[in-house]
Amino acid sequence: MTKTKMVWFFIEIYKLMNLIKKFAIVSVFLFASSLCYSQGVEEIFCKLVETETNYTVPYATIQFKSSGKGIVANVDGDFRIPYRYKAIKDTLIISCLGYETKIIEATSLKDKSVNTIYLNPKIEALGQVVVQGKKTSSSDLDAYTLVKKAIASITLNYPTKPYSSVGYYRDYQIVRGDYYNLNEAIIESYDAGFQTDIMMNAYNESAILSYKENKEFSRDSSLLIAYDGDSKYIKNTTLSGQGGNELGILNVHNPIRNFEHLSFSFVYVFKRKFLENHEFETLRKVYLNDDIIYEISFKAKSGLVGSGHKAIGKIFIAKDNFAIHKLEYRVLETNNVNPLFEVVIEYKPKGDFMYLNYITFNNRFIVSNKFVFDVQSIDFNIYEQAFYMKFNNKLDTTTVDRKDFRFKYQKRKLLVKKAEIVDQQTVKITIADWSLPETIDENTNMSEFDYRVKNIYDVANRRILKSPKIEAYQFREFFAQDVFENKIKPKNLKFIMKYKPLSEAEVNSLQSNDDYWMNTPLKNTNN
């Protein structure tokens, strides 16, 4: 090789090495950018919608193919999943009574917006219903007989040996479509079986694995006062204390689990009174995956509820073994479409038995206490020519307008220039400088000012200086994420005291923070 060719050869090698080096740097940069982006996304948000109506699909079950763990969508069809399931390329299996099961690759979900997932209905109207039980020949069964067989089969279809369920619990109030006082937890509940009393049996206990008072949503202590029949009450209803704390109240409103014990009005003891107290009406066939489930609507007999109320619902019973998959129950005033209380419960099969998938219980209540929304304190800043007005509760900031503030100094009107939100309880009201008398200085006493405020509301919709009755809804919900069959209760856990608030319970540490997560609702609701 000549000297010239050798020089050319080394120059080309040098260029090639620089190109490789630059490519490696760019590759590392792109990989690092991708890694940083994925690490910045903690959760993926989804909403389930029915294809034909565009209505949201509530309470669908979302399971992951890799582990069988999952979550249940809320009443608005919303759910969230940790980003790691997308990172490991897991698969979502979405199932819901009356809909075709849908399988979605987690990698297909978008990171920065709500993913709308459409489900196709799978329902069949029925004329005459023929049901074949496990040990009977084909026979025509009406709705009443189906329900009778389902109740008689409870001891066969639900566990009578110890097991545990881990899930997401939450309680909150809804006022005018907004969440208040949202408390969330991951709870593991230990149950000795359906042959035991869920409250009175010493074995049946629950442990909090994590707990959170969610400060991202409004908190209003006036909604949390105890029911006393006067300051806070449920219309035409008396509450008993048999449920204990929040979780206990939720549990005693499950008539399937408490089929031999008292549950709630008109159902009473499910095993003995449900058939006697209700009339069974329409019947249709729905599907869970490819299994046939019969949907039976019912209503409480008019002699029980009287002319002012009605109680209606649906019960879902499997064709093959008469297992009750779901129960919906609502009590309403005849002139009001919003329920006084509502219970929705679903069980799902695992192995040979049915285990709780979710339970949600809500009741409408009225608060009429002595609290009056008012100005707590007011100060004048001469240098800013502004009043700082602090209120005794958090503001509905959308109602704050400068026109609703009036100020006088020694009977002379002061012109309000603007009103600004300082924090959730404080407003800064700036006065036009030309309307301020020269006699006002840093030594001016606040007693020389007169003020008036109108049309301002707090977060609970109380108008300033008024104490109206507030109609609200109390929700308590539990959504199972995992079930452990034949699991014996350990001795090293700190268990919830059944008659003390959950906020006072000791919190155990999760063995793995990746296994279970809180399905915190989105802020907008349709309630």
Short mmCIF file of C-alpha atoms in Angstrom, two decimals:
data_model
loop_
_atom_site.label_atom_id
_atom_site.label_comp_id
_atom_site.label_asym_id
_atom_site.label_seq_id
_atom_site.Cartn_x
_atom_site.Cartn_y
_atom_site.Cartn_z
CA MET A 1 0.00 0.00 0.00
CA THR A 2 1.36 3.44 -0.96
CA LYS A 3 1.84 6.18 1.61
CA THR A 4 -1.02 8.22 0.10
CA LYS A 5 -3.40 5.26 0.28
CA MET A 6 -2.39 4.53 3.87
CA VAL A 7 -3.15 8.15 4.88
CA TRP A 8 -6.54 7.93 3.11
CA PHE A 9 -7.27 4.60 4.87
CA PHE A 10 -6.58 6.00 8.36
CA ILE A 11 -8.67 9.12 7.62
CA GLU A 12 -11.65 6.93 6.63
CA ILE A 13 -11.19 4.78 9.76
CA TYR A 14 -11.14 7.92 11.89
CA LYS A 15 -14.33 9.19 10.24
CA LEU A 16 -16.03 5.83 10.77
CA MET A 17 -15.04 5.70 14.46
CA ASN A 18 -16.42 9.23 15.00
CA LEU A 19 -19.67 8.25 13.27
CA ILE A 20 -20.03 5.15 15.48
CA LYS A 21 -19.28 7.23 18.55
CA LYS A 22 -21.91 9.82 17.60
CA PHE A 23 -24.47 7.10 16.86
CA ALA A 24 -23.79 5.48 20.24
CA ILE A 25 -24.22 8.81 22.03
CA VAL A 26 -27.49 9.50 20.18
CA SER A 27 -28.75 5.96 20.96
CA VAL A 28 -27.92 6.32 24.64
CA PHE A 29 -29.61 9.72 24.70
CA LEU A 30 -32.76 8.39 23.03
CA PHE A 31 -32.87 5.38 25.36
CA ALA A 32 -32.38 7.59 28.41
CA SER A 33 -35.10 9.99 27.20
CA SER A 34 -37.49 7.10 26.70
CA LEU A 35 -36.65 5.71 30.14
CA CYS A 36 -37.12 9.07 31.81
CA TYR A 37 -40.47 9.55 30.07
CA SER A 38 -41.78 6.15 31.10
CA GLN A 39 -40.62 6.72 34.65
CA GLY A 40 -42.51 10.04 34.68
CA VAL A 41 -45.81 8.27 33.95
CA GLU A 42 -47.00 6.50 37.09
CA GLU A 43 -50.52 5.47 36.11
CA ILE A 44 -52.62 4.92 33.00
CA PHE A 45 -56.26 6.07 33.07
CA CYS A 46 -59.14 4.28 31.34
CA LYS A 47 -62.89 4.63 30.95
CA LEU A 48 -65.29 1.86 29.88
CA VAL A 49 -68.09 2.81 27.49
CA GLU A 50 -70.86 0.78 25.87
CA THR A 51 -70.62 0.75 22.07
CA GLU A 52 -74.34 1.11 21.31
CA THR A 53 -75.31 3.87 23.75
CA ASN A 54 -72.01 5.57 24.69
CA TYR A 55 -73.06 5.16 28.33
CA THR A 56 -70.29 4.36 30.78
CA VAL A 57 -70.05 0.74 31.98
CA PRO A 58 -69.80 0.55 35.80
CA TYR A 59 -68.14 -2.10 37.95
CA ALA A 60 -66.42 -4.15 35.25
CA THR A 61 -63.59 -6.45 36.36
CA ILE A 62 -60.11 -5.84 34.96
CA GLN A 63 -57.62 -8.68 35.45
CA PHE A 64 -54.03 -9.04 34.33
CA LYS A 65 -53.09 -12.14 32.40
CA SER A 66 -49.69 -12.51 34.05
CA SER A 67 -50.87 -12.66 37.67
CA GLY A 68 -54.67 -12.83 37.81
CA LYS A 69 -54.66 -9.72 40.00
CA GLY A 70 -56.75 -6.76 38.98
CA ILE A 71 -59.17 -3.98 39.81
CA VAL A 72 -62.85 -3.13 39.47
CA ALA A 73 -63.98 -0.03 37.56
CA ASN A 74 -66.02 2.47 39.58
CA VAL A 75 -69.60 3.63 39.00
CA ASP A 76 -68.43 6.00 36.25
CA GLY A 77 -66.60 3.21 34.41
CA ASP A 78 -63.21 4.67 35.40
CA PHE A 79 -60.14 2.75 36.47
CA ARG A 80 -56.41 3.30 36.65
CA ILE A 81 -53.53 0.85 36.40
CA PRO A 82 -49.86 1.27 37.35
CA TYR A 83 -47.57 1.99 34.40
CA ARG A 84 -45.46 -1.10 35.17
CA TYR A 85 -48.11 -3.32 33.57
CA LYS A 86 -47.50 -1.53 30.28
CA ALA A 87 -43.74 -1.69 30.78
CA ILE A 88 -43.81 -5.50 31.16
CA LYS A 89 -46.23 -5.77 28.20
CA ASP A 90 -49.02 -7.37 30.21
CA THR A 91 -52.53 -8.08 28.90
CA LEU A 92 -55.82 -6.75 30.35
CA ILE A 93 -58.85 -9.04 30.46
CA ILE A 94 -62.01 -6.95 30.93
CA SER A 95 -65.23 -8.76 31.85
CA CYS A 96 -68.64 -7.55 32.96
CA LEU A 97 -72.08 -9.11 33.30
CA GLY A 98 -74.02 -8.49 30.09
CA TYR A 99 -70.97 -7.61 27.96
CA GLU A 100 -68.54 -9.45 25.74
CA THR A 101 -65.17 -10.02 27.40
CA LYS A 102 -62.49 -7.78 25.93
CA ILE A 103 -58.75 -8.46 25.80
CA ILE A 104 -56.39 -5.50 25.41
CA GLU A 105 -52.61 -5.32 25.26
CA ALA A 106 -51.36 -2.82 27.85
CA THR A 107 -48.86 -1.46 25.31
CA SER A 108 -51.78 -0.15 23.21
CA LEU A 109 -52.90 2.23 25.98
CA LYS A 110 -51.97 5.92 25.80
CA ASP A 111 -49.92 7.45 28.62
CA LYS A 112 -51.10 11.04 28.90
CA SER A 113 -54.86 10.91 28.32
CA VAL A 114 -57.87 8.85 29.37
CA ASN A 115 -58.21 5.70 27.26
CA THR A 116 -61.80 5.05 26.19
CA ILE A 117 -62.45 1.32 25.90
CA TYR A 118 -65.68 0.15 24.25
CA LEU A 119 -67.57 -2.95 25.38
CA ASN A 120 -70.21 -4.75 23.32
CA PRO A 121 -73.47 -5.74 25.08
CA LYS A 122 -74.29 -9.45 25.26
CA ILE A 123 -77.91 -9.74 26.38
CA GLU A 124 -80.81 -11.87 25.20
CA ALA A 125 -84.48 -11.23 25.94
CA LEU A 126 -86.45 -14.28 27.05
CA GLY A 127 -89.97 -15.51 26.74
CA GLN A 128 -90.32 -18.83 28.51
CA VAL A 129 -87.22 -19.79 30.48
CA VAL A 130 -85.91 -23.33 30.69
CA VAL A 131 -83.20 -23.96 33.25
CA GLN A 132 -81.46 -27.25 33.92
CA GLY A 133 -79.95 -27.71 37.35
CA LYS A 134 -77.06 -30.02 38.14
CA LYS A 135 -79.18 -32.85 39.51
CA THR A 136 -82.54 -32.28 37.84
CA SER A 137 -83.98 -32.89 34.44
CA SER A 138 -85.04 -30.03 32.19
CA SER A 139 -88.04 -28.23 33.58
CA ASP A 140 -89.77 -24.92 33.19
CA LEU A 141 -88.72 -22.64 36.05
CA ASP A 142 -90.23 -19.25 36.73
CA ALA A 143 -88.32 -16.36 38.32
CA TYR A 144 -89.61 -17.12 41.82
CA THR A 145 -88.36 -20.72 41.65
CA LEU A 146 -84.98 -19.59 40.31
CA VAL A 147 -84.50 -17.25 43.28
CA LYS A 148 -85.68 -19.94 45.71
CA LYS A 149 -83.13 -22.39 44.34
CA ALA A 150 -80.39 -19.74 44.44
CA ILE A 151 -80.99 -18.99 48.13
CA ALA A 152 -81.13 -22.72 48.95
CA SER A 153 -77.78 -23.19 47.16
CA ILE A 154 -75.83 -20.49 49.03
CA THR A 155 -74.08 -22.99 51.33
CA LEU A 156 -72.96 -24.93 48.24
CA ASN A 157 -71.73 -21.99 46.16
CA TYR A 158 -69.90 -19.84 48.72
CA PRO A 159 -66.90 -20.68 50.95
CA THR A 160 -67.32 -22.25 54.38
CA LYS A 161 -63.57 -22.47 55.03
CA PRO A 162 -61.24 -19.59 55.98
CA TYR A 163 -60.09 -17.28 53.19
CA SER A 164 -58.96 -13.68 52.75
CA SER A 165 -59.63 -10.89 50.28
CA VAL A 166 -57.31 -7.95 49.58
CA GLY A 167 -58.87 -4.91 47.99
CA TYR A 168 -59.31 -1.19 47.62
CA TYR A 169 -61.65 0.45 50.12
CA ARG A 170 -62.93 4.01 50.04
CA ASP A 171 -65.56 6.14 51.74
CA TYR A 172 -66.63 9.65 50.81
CA GLN A 173 -69.57 12.00 50.41
CA ILE A 174 -70.91 13.51 47.20
CA VAL A 175 -72.54 16.95 47.19
CA ARG A 176 -73.68 18.46 43.88
CA GLY A 177 -71.51 16.02 41.94
CA ASP A 178 -68.28 16.70 43.87
CA TYR A 179 -66.34 14.39 46.17
CA TYR A 180 -65.78 15.32 49.83
CA ASN A 181 -63.75 13.71 52.62
CA LEU A 182 -62.34 10.93 50.45
CA ASN A 183 -60.58 8.30 52.57
CA GLU A 184 -58.84 5.39 50.83
CA ALA A 185 -57.24 2.18 52.00
CA ILE A 186 -55.90 -1.19 50.95
CA ILE A 187 -57.52 -3.70 53.29
CA GLU A 188 -57.14 -7.43 53.78
CA SER A 189 -60.25 -9.07 55.24
CA TYR A 190 -60.13 -12.51 56.86
CA ASP A 191 -63.33 -14.56 56.84
CA ALA A 192 -63.98 -17.92 58.53
CA GLY A 193 -66.71 -18.68 56.01
CA PHE A 194 -70.37 -18.06 55.25
CA GLN A 195 -71.51 -20.21 58.18
CA THR A 196 -70.21 -17.54 60.61
CA ASP A 197 -71.52 -14.11 61.63
CA ILE A 198 -69.40 -11.51 59.84
CA MET A 199 -69.51 -9.08 62.78
CA MET A 200 -69.80 -11.24 65.90
CA ASN A 201 -67.39 -14.06 65.05
CA ALA A 202 -63.97 -13.27 66.57
CA TYR A 203 -62.09 -14.78 63.62
CA ASN A 204 -63.62 -12.37 61.10
CA GLU A 205 -61.27 -9.37 61.16
CA SER A 206 -59.69 -6.94 58.74
CA ALA A 207 -56.27 -5.30 58.59
CA ILE A 208 -55.34 -2.02 56.92
CA LEU A 209 -52.30 -2.37 54.68
CA SER A 210 -52.24 1.30 53.67
CA TYR A 211 -54.45 4.31 54.43
CA LYS A 212 -54.80 7.79 52.96
CA GLU A 213 -56.96 10.83 53.68
CA ASN A 214 -56.97 12.23 50.16
CA LYS A 215 -56.31 15.98 50.40
CA GLU A 216 -56.68 16.46 46.63
CA PHE A 217 -60.44 16.44 47.15
CA SER A 218 -62.39 18.89 49.33
CA ARG A 219 -62.77 18.11 53.01
CA ASP A 220 -65.69 19.41 55.06
CA SER A 221 -66.09 18.29 58.66
CA SER A 222 -69.75 19.35 58.81
CA LEU A 223 -70.62 16.39 56.57
CA LEU A 224 -69.03 13.98 59.04
CA ILE A 225 -71.08 14.70 62.14
CA ALA A 226 -72.96 11.76 63.66
CA TYR A 227 -76.55 10.96 62.69
CA ASP A 228 -78.80 12.35 65.43
CA GLY A 229 -82.17 12.65 63.69
CA ASP A 230 -81.98 16.45 63.76
CA SER A 231 -78.67 17.96 62.65
CA LYS A 232 -77.98 15.01 60.37
CA TYR A 233 -80.53 12.45 59.31
CA ILE A 234 -81.79 10.12 56.61
CA LYS A 235 -85.36 10.95 55.69
CA ASN A 236 -87.91 8.55 57.23
CA THR A 237 -85.14 6.16 58.26
CA THR A 238 -83.56 5.09 61.53
CA LEU A 239 -80.02 3.76 61.58
CA SER A 240 -78.95 1.00 63.95
CA GLY A 241 -75.45 0.68 65.36
CA GLN A 242 -75.04 -2.99 64.48
CA GLY A 243 -72.51 -2.26 61.75
CA GLY A 244 -69.76 -0.79 63.91
CA ASN A 245 -67.31 1.40 61.97
CA GLU A 246 -67.41 2.37 58.29
CA LEU A 247 -66.23 -1.04 57.07
CA GLY A 248 -68.66 -2.81 59.39
CA ILE A 249 -71.58 -0.76 58.06
CA LEU A 250 -70.59 -1.80 54.55
CA ASN A 251 -70.31 -5.47 55.49
CA VAL A 252 -73.70 -5.73 57.23
CA HIS A 253 -75.39 -4.41 54.08
CA ASN A 254 -74.39 -7.54 52.18
CA PRO A 255 -77.46 -9.84 52.39
CA ILE A 256 -75.71 -12.64 50.47
CA ARG A 257 -72.84 -12.90 52.96
CA ASN A 258 -75.31 -12.41 55.84
CA PHE A 259 -77.98 -14.69 54.40
CA GLU A 260 -78.86 -16.03 57.87
CA HIS A 261 -78.53 -12.67 59.65
CA LEU A 262 -80.23 -9.28 59.60
CA SER A 263 -79.20 -7.02 56.72
CA PHE A 264 -81.45 -4.10 55.70
CA SER A 265 -85.09 -3.06 55.29
CA PHE A 266 -87.41 -5.31 53.24
CA VAL A 267 -84.64 -7.88 52.75
CA TYR A 268 -84.19 -8.42 56.48
CA VAL A 269 -82.90 -12.00 56.82
CA PHE A 270 -82.24 -12.92 53.19
CA LYS A 271 -82.76 -16.66 53.67
CA ARG A 272 -86.18 -16.25 55.27
CA LYS A 273 -87.69 -12.95 54.11
CA PHE A 274 -86.46 -12.09 50.61
CA LEU A 275 -88.91 -14.36 48.78
CA GLU A 276 -91.77 -13.49 51.08
CA ASN A 277 -91.30 -9.72 50.79
CA HIS A 278 -90.81 -9.32 47.03
CA GLU A 279 -92.55 -9.81 43.70
CA PHE A 280 -90.46 -11.07 40.79
CA GLU A 281 -91.08 -9.61 37.37
CA THR A 282 -89.13 -9.54 34.11
CA LEU A 283 -86.44 -12.04 33.29
CA ARG A 284 -83.74 -12.02 30.64
CA LYS A 285 -80.54 -13.83 29.78
CA VAL A 286 -77.17 -12.07 30.07
CA TYR A 287 -73.67 -13.48 29.71
CA LEU A 288 -70.48 -13.50 31.73
CA ASN A 289 -67.85 -14.62 29.26
CA ASP A 290 -69.82 -17.49 27.68
CA ASP A 291 -71.73 -18.50 30.81
CA ILE A 292 -75.46 -17.87 30.91
CA ILE A 293 -76.70 -15.74 33.82
CA TYR A 294 -80.38 -15.00 34.41
CA GLU A 295 -81.26 -11.40 35.29
CA ILE A 296 -84.47 -11.14 37.34
CA SER A 297 -86.01 -7.81 38.29
CA PHE A 298 -88.08 -7.51 41.44
CA LYS A 299 -89.88 -5.06 43.71
CA ALA A 300 -90.89 -5.05 47.36
CA LYS A 301 -94.56 -5.74 47.96
CA SER A 302 -96.61 -2.55 48.24
CA GLY A 303 -97.96 -3.52 51.64
CA LEU A 304 -94.44 -3.31 53.07
CA VAL A 305 -93.24 -0.04 51.60
CA GLY A 306 -96.48 1.93 51.67
CA SER A 307 -97.55 4.61 49.20
CA GLY A 308 -94.61 6.95 49.81
CA HIS A 309 -91.77 4.59 48.91
CA LYS A 310 -90.75 1.80 46.59
CA ALA A 311 -87.97 -0.76 46.68
CA ILE A 312 -86.70 -2.24 43.42
CA GLY A 313 -83.74 -4.27 42.25
CA LYS A 314 -82.24 -7.05 40.18
CA ILE A 315 -80.73 -10.39 41.06
CA PHE A 316 -78.42 -12.32 38.71
CA ILE A 317 -78.38 -16.13 38.97
CA ALA A 318 -76.16 -18.61 37.11
CA LYS A 319 -77.90 -21.19 34.94
CA ASP A 320 -75.64 -24.11 35.81
CA ASN A 321 -75.47 -24.02 39.63
CA PHE A 322 -77.88 -21.25 40.72
CA ALA A 323 -75.03 -19.15 42.18
CA ILE A 324 -75.97 -15.52 42.83
CA HIS A 325 -73.51 -13.41 40.85
CA LYS A 326 -74.96 -9.99 41.55
CA LEU A 327 -77.61 -8.18 43.58
CA GLU A 328 -78.81 -4.60 43.08
CA TYR A 329 -81.22 -3.05 45.57
CA ARG A 330 -82.62 0.50 45.73
CA VAL A 331 -85.12 2.17 48.06
CA LEU A 332 -86.68 5.37 46.74
CA GLU A 333 -89.34 7.90 47.58
CA THR A 334 -92.10 7.70 44.98
CA ASN A 335 -91.60 11.36 43.98
CA ASN A 336 -87.78 11.27 43.82
CA VAL A 337 -85.60 9.41 41.31
CA ASN A 338 -82.57 9.57 43.62
CA PRO A 339 -82.45 6.61 46.02
CA LEU A 340 -82.63 6.90 49.78
CA PHE A 341 -80.12 4.08 49.79
CA GLU A 342 -78.65 1.71 47.25
CA VAL A 343 -76.61 -1.48 47.48
CA VAL A 344 -74.80 -3.16 44.60
CA ILE A 345 -72.92 -6.42 45.25
CA GLU A 346 -71.15 -8.77 42.87
CA TYR A 347 -69.50 -12.14 43.45
CA LYS A 348 -67.29 -13.93 40.97
CA PRO A 349 -66.20 -17.56 40.74
CA LYS A 350 -62.74 -18.71 41.74
CA GLY A 351 -62.11 -22.42 41.93
CA ASP A 352 -65.20 -24.14 43.32
CA PHE A 353 -66.74 -21.13 45.08
CA MET A 354 -67.96 -17.57 44.65
CA TYR A 355 -65.98 -14.75 46.28
CA LEU A 356 -66.82 -11.07 46.70
CA ASN A 357 -65.79 -8.98 43.72
CA TYR A 358 -67.12 -5.66 44.99
CA ILE A 359 -69.74 -4.07 47.20
CA THR A 360 -70.88 -0.46 47.09
CA PHE A 361 -73.39 1.05 49.50
CA ASN A 362 -74.63 4.63 49.48
CA ASN A 363 -77.35 6.50 51.32
CA ARG A 364 -78.81 9.96 50.89
CA PHE A 365 -78.71 12.17 53.96
CA ILE A 366 -79.48 15.72 55.02
CA VAL A 367 -77.29 17.98 57.13
CA SER A 368 -78.91 20.93 58.86
CA ASN A 369 -76.56 21.98 61.62
CA LYS A 370 -75.91 25.24 63.43
CA PHE A 371 -72.82 26.06 61.40
CA VAL A 372 -73.19 29.37 59.55
CA PHE A 373 -70.82 30.27 56.75
CA ASP A 374 -69.44 33.70 57.61
CA VAL A 375 -66.43 36.02 57.63
CA GLN A 376 -63.91 34.90 60.23
CA SER A 377 -61.60 37.91 60.18
CA ILE A 378 -60.86 41.02 58.12
CA ASP A 379 -57.77 43.25 57.92
CA PHE A 380 -56.91 46.31 55.86
CA ASN A 381 -53.46 46.78 54.29
CA ILE A 382 -52.93 50.48 53.69
CA TYR A 383 -49.92 49.92 51.43
CA GLU A 384 -51.82 47.56 49.10
CA GLN A 385 -55.07 49.50 49.56
CA ALA A 386 -56.78 46.16 50.05
CA PHE A 387 -58.88 44.24 52.54
CA TYR A 388 -57.93 40.64 53.38
CA MET A 389 -61.13 38.78 54.23
CA LYS A 390 -60.85 35.28 55.72
CA PHE A 391 -63.89 32.98 55.88
CA ASN A 392 -64.66 30.20 58.36
CA ASN A 393 -64.82 27.51 55.68
CA LYS A 394 -63.34 26.81 52.29
CA LEU A 395 -64.80 28.85 49.45
CA ASP A 396 -66.52 27.83 46.29
CA THR A 397 -64.15 30.13 44.41
CA THR A 398 -66.40 30.23 41.32
CA THR A 399 -68.91 32.30 43.31
CA VAL A 400 -66.46 35.06 44.31
CA ASP A 401 -67.16 38.32 42.48
CA ARG A 402 -66.04 41.87 43.33
CA LYS A 403 -69.65 43.09 42.95
CA ASP A 404 -70.66 41.08 46.03
CA PHE A 405 -68.43 43.09 48.40
CA ARG A 406 -69.49 46.44 49.86
CA PHE A 407 -67.30 48.66 52.06
CA LYS A 408 -67.86 51.98 53.83
CA TYR A 409 -65.56 54.19 55.89
CA GLN A 410 -67.39 56.52 58.23
CA LYS A 411 -70.51 56.11 56.02
CA ARG A 412 -68.52 56.94 52.88
CA LYS A 413 -68.66 54.26 50.14
CA LEU A 414 -65.39 52.72 48.96
CA LEU A 415 -65.20 51.45 45.38
CA VAL A 416 -64.10 47.82 44.99
CA LYS A 417 -61.62 47.55 42.16
CA LYS A 418 -61.11 43.75 42.15
CA ALA A 419 -61.42 40.59 44.25
CA GLU A 420 -58.69 37.94 44.15
CA ILE A 421 -58.43 34.48 45.69
CA VAL A 422 -55.48 34.31 48.09
CA ASP A 423 -56.09 30.77 49.33
CA GLN A 424 -59.08 28.45 49.82
CA GLN A 425 -60.45 30.58 52.68
CA THR A 426 -59.12 34.09 51.96
CA VAL A 427 -60.03 36.81 49.45
CA LYS A 428 -58.09 40.00 48.75
CA ILE A 429 -60.40 42.92 47.89
CA THR A 430 -58.57 45.86 46.36
CA ILE A 431 -60.09 49.36 46.72
CA ALA A 432 -59.75 52.03 44.02
CA ASP A 433 -57.17 54.52 45.31
CA TRP A 434 -59.20 57.62 44.40
CA SER A 435 -62.09 56.45 46.62
CA LEU A 436 -59.94 56.13 49.75
CA PRO A 437 -60.09 59.14 52.11
CA GLU A 438 -56.72 60.62 53.01
CA THR A 439 -57.54 60.17 56.69
CA ILE A 440 -57.10 56.40 56.37
CA ASP A 441 -53.61 55.29 57.44
CA GLU A 442 -51.86 52.41 59.23
CA ASN A 443 -53.38 53.49 62.54
CA THR A 444 -56.98 53.38 61.35
CA ASN A 445 -59.13 51.09 63.48
CA MET A 446 -61.08 48.35 61.70
CA SER A 447 -64.17 49.29 63.69
CA GLU A 448 -64.43 52.43 61.54
CA PHE A 449 -65.14 50.27 58.47
CA ASP A 450 -68.49 48.74 57.61
CA TYR A 451 -68.74 45.87 55.13
CA ARG A 452 -71.32 43.61 53.56
CA VAL A 453 -70.87 40.35 51.66
CA LYS A 454 -73.54 38.56 49.65
CA ASN A 455 -73.91 35.66 47.18
CA ILE A 456 -70.66 33.93 48.24
CA TYR A 457 -70.87 30.17 48.83
CA ASP A 458 -68.65 27.69 50.60
CA VAL A 459 -67.58 24.31 49.26
CA ALA A 460 -70.65 22.63 50.76
CA ASN A 461 -72.96 25.04 48.92
CA ARG A 462 -73.81 27.15 51.98
CA ARG A 463 -74.62 30.74 51.16
CA ILE A 464 -72.94 33.42 53.25
CA LEU A 465 -74.80 33.98 56.57
CA LYS A 466 -77.26 31.20 55.72
CA SER A 467 -77.48 27.66 57.06
CA PRO A 468 -79.49 25.69 54.49
CA LYS A 469 -80.21 22.00 54.54
CA ILE A 470 -77.57 20.21 52.50
CA GLU A 471 -78.51 17.04 50.64
CA ALA A 472 -75.56 14.68 50.27
CA TYR A 473 -74.73 11.05 49.56
CA GLN A 474 -72.55 8.84 51.74
CA PHE A 475 -70.61 6.15 49.87
CA ARG A 476 -68.72 3.17 51.26
CA GLU A 477 -67.14 0.76 48.77
CA PHE A 478 -64.80 -2.22 48.61
CA PHE A 479 -63.30 -3.58 45.38
CA ALA A 480 -61.44 -6.89 45.62
CA GLN A 481 -58.07 -7.13 43.90
CA ASP A 482 -57.03 -10.59 45.08
CA VAL A 483 -58.55 -13.60 46.87
CA PHE A 484 -56.60 -16.21 48.82
CA GLU A 485 -58.51 -19.45 49.22
CA ASN A 486 -58.06 -21.44 52.43
CA LYS A 487 -55.81 -18.73 53.90
CA ILE A 488 -55.50 -18.80 57.69
CA LYS A 489 -55.37 -15.50 59.57
CA PRO A 490 -51.83 -14.67 60.71
CA LYS A 491 -51.09 -13.65 64.28
CA ASN A 492 -48.65 -10.83 63.55
CA LEU A 493 -51.08 -8.36 61.94
CA LYS A 494 -52.60 -5.29 63.59
CA PHE A 495 -56.35 -5.66 63.12
CA ILE A 496 -59.05 -2.99 62.92
CA MET A 497 -61.14 -2.46 66.03
CA LYS A 498 -64.66 -3.10 64.76
CA TYR A 499 -66.28 -0.24 66.64
CA LYS A 500 -63.63 2.45 66.14
CA PRO A 501 -63.21 4.65 63.03
CA LEU A 502 -60.80 3.40 60.38
CA SER A 503 -58.78 6.58 60.81
CA GLU A 504 -57.82 5.35 64.30
CA ALA A 505 -56.71 1.89 63.15
CA GLU A 506 -53.04 0.91 63.06
CA VAL A 507 -51.64 0.52 59.56
CA ASN A 508 -49.63 -2.54 58.59
CA SER A 509 -46.90 -2.29 55.97
CA LEU A 510 -47.46 -3.90 52.60
CA GLN A 511 -45.06 -6.69 51.77
CA SER A 512 -44.94 -5.39 48.21
CA ASN A 513 -46.21 -1.97 47.19
CA ASP A 514 -46.45 -3.22 43.61
CA ASP A 515 -49.15 -5.81 44.27
CA TYR A 516 -52.13 -3.56 45.11
CA TRP A 517 -53.02 0.03 44.39
CA MET A 518 -55.70 2.63 45.06
CA ASN A 519 -58.17 3.28 42.27
CA THR A 520 -58.65 6.94 43.23
CA PRO A 521 -61.65 8.38 41.33
CA LEU A 522 -61.34 11.15 38.81
CA LYS A 523 -62.61 14.48 40.14
CA ASN A 524 -65.63 14.80 37.87
CA THR A 525 -68.65 12.62 38.71
CA ASN A 526 -72.04 12.03 37.18
CA ASN A 527 -73.88 11.74 40.49
#
